[in-house]
Short mmCIF file of N, CA and C in Angstrom, two decimals:
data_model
loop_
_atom_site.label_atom_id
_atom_site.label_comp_id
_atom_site.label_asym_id
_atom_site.label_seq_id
_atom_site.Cartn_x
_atom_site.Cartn_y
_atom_site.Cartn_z
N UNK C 216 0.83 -1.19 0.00
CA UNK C 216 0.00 0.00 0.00
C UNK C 216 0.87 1.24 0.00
N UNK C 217 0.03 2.11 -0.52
CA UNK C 217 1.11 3.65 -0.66
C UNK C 217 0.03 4.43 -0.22
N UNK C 218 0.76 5.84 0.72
CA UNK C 218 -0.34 6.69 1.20
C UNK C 218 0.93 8.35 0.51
N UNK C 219 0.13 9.01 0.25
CA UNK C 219 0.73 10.65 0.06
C UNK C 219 -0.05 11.67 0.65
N UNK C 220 0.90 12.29 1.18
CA UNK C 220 0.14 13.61 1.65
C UNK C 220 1.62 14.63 1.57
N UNK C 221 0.79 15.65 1.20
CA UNK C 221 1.51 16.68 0.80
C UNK C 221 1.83 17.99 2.35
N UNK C 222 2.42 18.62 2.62
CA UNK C 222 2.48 18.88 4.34
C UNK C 222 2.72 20.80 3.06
N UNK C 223 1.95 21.72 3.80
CA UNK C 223 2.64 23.10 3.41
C UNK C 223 2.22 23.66 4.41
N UNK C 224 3.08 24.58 4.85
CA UNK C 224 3.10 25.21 5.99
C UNK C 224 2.44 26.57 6.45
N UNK C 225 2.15 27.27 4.66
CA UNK C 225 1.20 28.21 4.75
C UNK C 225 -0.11 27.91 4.98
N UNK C 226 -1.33 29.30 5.14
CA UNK C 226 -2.63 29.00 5.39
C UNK C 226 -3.26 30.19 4.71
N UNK C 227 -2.77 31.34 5.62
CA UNK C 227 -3.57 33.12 5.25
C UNK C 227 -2.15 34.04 6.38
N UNK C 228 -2.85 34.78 5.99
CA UNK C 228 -2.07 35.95 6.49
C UNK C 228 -1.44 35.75 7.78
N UNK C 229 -0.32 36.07 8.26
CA UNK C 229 0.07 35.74 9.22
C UNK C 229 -0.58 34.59 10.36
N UNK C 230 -0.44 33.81 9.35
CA UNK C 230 -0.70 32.60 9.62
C UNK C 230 -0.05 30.65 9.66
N UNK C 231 0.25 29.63 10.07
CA UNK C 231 0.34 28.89 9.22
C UNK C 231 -0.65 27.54 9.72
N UNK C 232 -0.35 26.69 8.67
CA UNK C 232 -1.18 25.17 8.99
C UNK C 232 -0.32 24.56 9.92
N UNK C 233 -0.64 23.24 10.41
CA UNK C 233 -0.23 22.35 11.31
C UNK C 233 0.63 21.43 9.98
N UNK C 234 1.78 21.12 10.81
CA UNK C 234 2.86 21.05 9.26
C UNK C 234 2.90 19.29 9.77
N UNK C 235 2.17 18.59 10.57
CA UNK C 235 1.87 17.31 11.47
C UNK C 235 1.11 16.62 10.04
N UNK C 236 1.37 15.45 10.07
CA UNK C 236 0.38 14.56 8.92
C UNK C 236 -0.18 13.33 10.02
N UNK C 237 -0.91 12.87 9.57
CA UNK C 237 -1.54 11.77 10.69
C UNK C 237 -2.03 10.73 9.47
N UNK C 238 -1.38 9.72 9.58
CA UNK C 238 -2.07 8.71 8.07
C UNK C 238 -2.64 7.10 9.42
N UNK C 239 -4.08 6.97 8.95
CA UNK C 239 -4.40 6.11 9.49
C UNK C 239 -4.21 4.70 8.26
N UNK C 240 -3.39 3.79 9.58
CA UNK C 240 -2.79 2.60 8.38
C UNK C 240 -3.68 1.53 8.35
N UNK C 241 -4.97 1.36 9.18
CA UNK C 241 -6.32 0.10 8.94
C UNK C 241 -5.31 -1.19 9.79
N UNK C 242 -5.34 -1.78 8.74
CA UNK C 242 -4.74 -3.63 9.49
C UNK C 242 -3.03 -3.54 9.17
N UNK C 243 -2.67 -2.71 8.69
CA UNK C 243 -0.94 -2.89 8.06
C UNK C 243 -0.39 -2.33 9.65
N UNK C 244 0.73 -3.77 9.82
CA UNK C 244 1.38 -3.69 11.25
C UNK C 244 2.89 -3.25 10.55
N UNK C 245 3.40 -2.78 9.58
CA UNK C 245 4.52 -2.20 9.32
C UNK C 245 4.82 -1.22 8.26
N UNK C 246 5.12 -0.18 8.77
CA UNK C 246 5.97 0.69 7.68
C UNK C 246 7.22 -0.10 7.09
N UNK C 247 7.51 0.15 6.06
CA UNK C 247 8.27 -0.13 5.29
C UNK C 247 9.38 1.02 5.43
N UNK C 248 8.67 2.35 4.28
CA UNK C 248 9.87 3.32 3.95
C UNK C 248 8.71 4.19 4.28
N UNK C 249 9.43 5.16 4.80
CA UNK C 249 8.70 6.99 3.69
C UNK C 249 10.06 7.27 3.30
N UNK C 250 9.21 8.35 2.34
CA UNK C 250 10.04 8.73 1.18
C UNK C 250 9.51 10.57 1.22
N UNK C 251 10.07 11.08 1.56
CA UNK C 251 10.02 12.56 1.51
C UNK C 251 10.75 13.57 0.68
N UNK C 252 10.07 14.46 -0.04
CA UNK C 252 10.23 14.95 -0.77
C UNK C 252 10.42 16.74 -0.35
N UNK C 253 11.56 17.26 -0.02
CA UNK C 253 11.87 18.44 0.15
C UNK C 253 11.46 19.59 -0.01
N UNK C 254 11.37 21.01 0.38
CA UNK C 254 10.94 22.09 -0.26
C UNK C 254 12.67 22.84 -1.50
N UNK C 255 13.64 21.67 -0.72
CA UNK C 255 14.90 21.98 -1.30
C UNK C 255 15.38 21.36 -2.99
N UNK C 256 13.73 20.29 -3.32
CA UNK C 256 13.89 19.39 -4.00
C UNK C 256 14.49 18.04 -4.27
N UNK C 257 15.14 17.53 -2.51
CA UNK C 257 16.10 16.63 -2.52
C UNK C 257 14.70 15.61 -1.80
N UNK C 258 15.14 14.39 -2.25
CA UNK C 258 14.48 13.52 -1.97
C UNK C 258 14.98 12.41 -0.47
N UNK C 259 14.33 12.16 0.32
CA UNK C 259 15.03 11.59 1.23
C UNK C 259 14.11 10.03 2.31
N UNK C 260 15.09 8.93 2.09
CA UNK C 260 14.16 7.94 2.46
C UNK C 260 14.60 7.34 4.17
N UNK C 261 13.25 7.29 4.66
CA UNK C 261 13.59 6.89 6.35
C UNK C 261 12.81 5.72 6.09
N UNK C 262 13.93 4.66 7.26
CA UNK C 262 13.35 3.19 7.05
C UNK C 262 13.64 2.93 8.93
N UNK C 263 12.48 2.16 8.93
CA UNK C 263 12.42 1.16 10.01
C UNK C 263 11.87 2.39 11.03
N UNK C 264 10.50 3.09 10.76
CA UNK C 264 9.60 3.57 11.42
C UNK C 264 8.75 2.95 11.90
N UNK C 265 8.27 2.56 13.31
CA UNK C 265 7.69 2.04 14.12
C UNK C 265 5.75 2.63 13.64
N UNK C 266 4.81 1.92 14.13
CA UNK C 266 3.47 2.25 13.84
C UNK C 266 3.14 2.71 14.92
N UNK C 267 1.84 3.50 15.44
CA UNK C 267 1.04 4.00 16.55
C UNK C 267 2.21 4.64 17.34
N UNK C 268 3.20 6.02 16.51
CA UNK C 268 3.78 7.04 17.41
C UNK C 268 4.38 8.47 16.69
N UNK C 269 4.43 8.95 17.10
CA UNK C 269 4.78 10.50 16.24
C UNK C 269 6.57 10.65 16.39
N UNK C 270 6.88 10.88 14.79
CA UNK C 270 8.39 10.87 14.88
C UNK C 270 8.16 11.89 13.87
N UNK C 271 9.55 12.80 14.30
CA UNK C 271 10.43 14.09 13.35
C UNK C 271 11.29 13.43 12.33
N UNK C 272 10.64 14.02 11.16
CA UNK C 272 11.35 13.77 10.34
C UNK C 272 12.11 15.30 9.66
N UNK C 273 13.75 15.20 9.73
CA UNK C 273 14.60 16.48 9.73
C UNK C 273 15.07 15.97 8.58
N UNK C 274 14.86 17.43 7.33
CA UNK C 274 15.79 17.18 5.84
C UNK C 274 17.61 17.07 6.55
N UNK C 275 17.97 15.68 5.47
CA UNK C 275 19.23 15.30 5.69
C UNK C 275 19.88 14.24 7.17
N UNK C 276 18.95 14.28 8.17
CA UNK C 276 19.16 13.53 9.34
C UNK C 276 19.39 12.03 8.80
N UNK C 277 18.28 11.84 8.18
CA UNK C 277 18.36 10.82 7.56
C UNK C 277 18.05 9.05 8.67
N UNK C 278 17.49 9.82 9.57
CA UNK C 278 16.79 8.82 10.52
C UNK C 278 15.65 9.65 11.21
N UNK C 279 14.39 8.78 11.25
CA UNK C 279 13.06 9.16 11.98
C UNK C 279 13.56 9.78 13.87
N UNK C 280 13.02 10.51 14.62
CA UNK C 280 13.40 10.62 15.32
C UNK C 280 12.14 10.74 16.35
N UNK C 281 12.13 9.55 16.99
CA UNK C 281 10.72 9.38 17.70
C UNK C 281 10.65 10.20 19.11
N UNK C 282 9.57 10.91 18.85
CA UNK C 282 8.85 11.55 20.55
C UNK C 282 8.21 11.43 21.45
N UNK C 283 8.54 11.74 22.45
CA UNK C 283 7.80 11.32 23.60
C UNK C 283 6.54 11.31 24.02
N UNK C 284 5.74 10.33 24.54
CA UNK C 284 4.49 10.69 24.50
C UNK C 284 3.64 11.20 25.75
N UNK C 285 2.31 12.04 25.59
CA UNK C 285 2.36 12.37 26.89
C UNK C 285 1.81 11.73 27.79
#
């Protein structure tokens, strides 16, 4: 399965959106890859992301970086 969502950070006037994506995965117990696509145009792939937790993903880190929950 493949999911896309596009993240932009604008909204309106001194304003922005929530730059957070939330993809509900149904019965699939593993990520595979994401694959992210830059505002720099560089493409960049994180592997071995865990399911049911919120991780930073930083252009060039080049590893998911999972957060704490509250």
């Amino acid at each position: 399965m493949q999911w896309t969502r596009a993240v932009l950070s604008q909204d309106s006037f001194l304003s922005h959106s929530d730059v957070r994506s939330h993809f509900g995965l149904g019965s699939v117990q593993k990520i595979d890859r994401v694959i992210v696509a830059w505002p720099s145009d560089k493409a960049e792939e994180f592997v071995a992301i865990g399911i049911d937790r919120e991780v930073l993903l930083v252009e060039g880190r080049g590893k998911a970086l999972e957060l704490a929950r509250p």
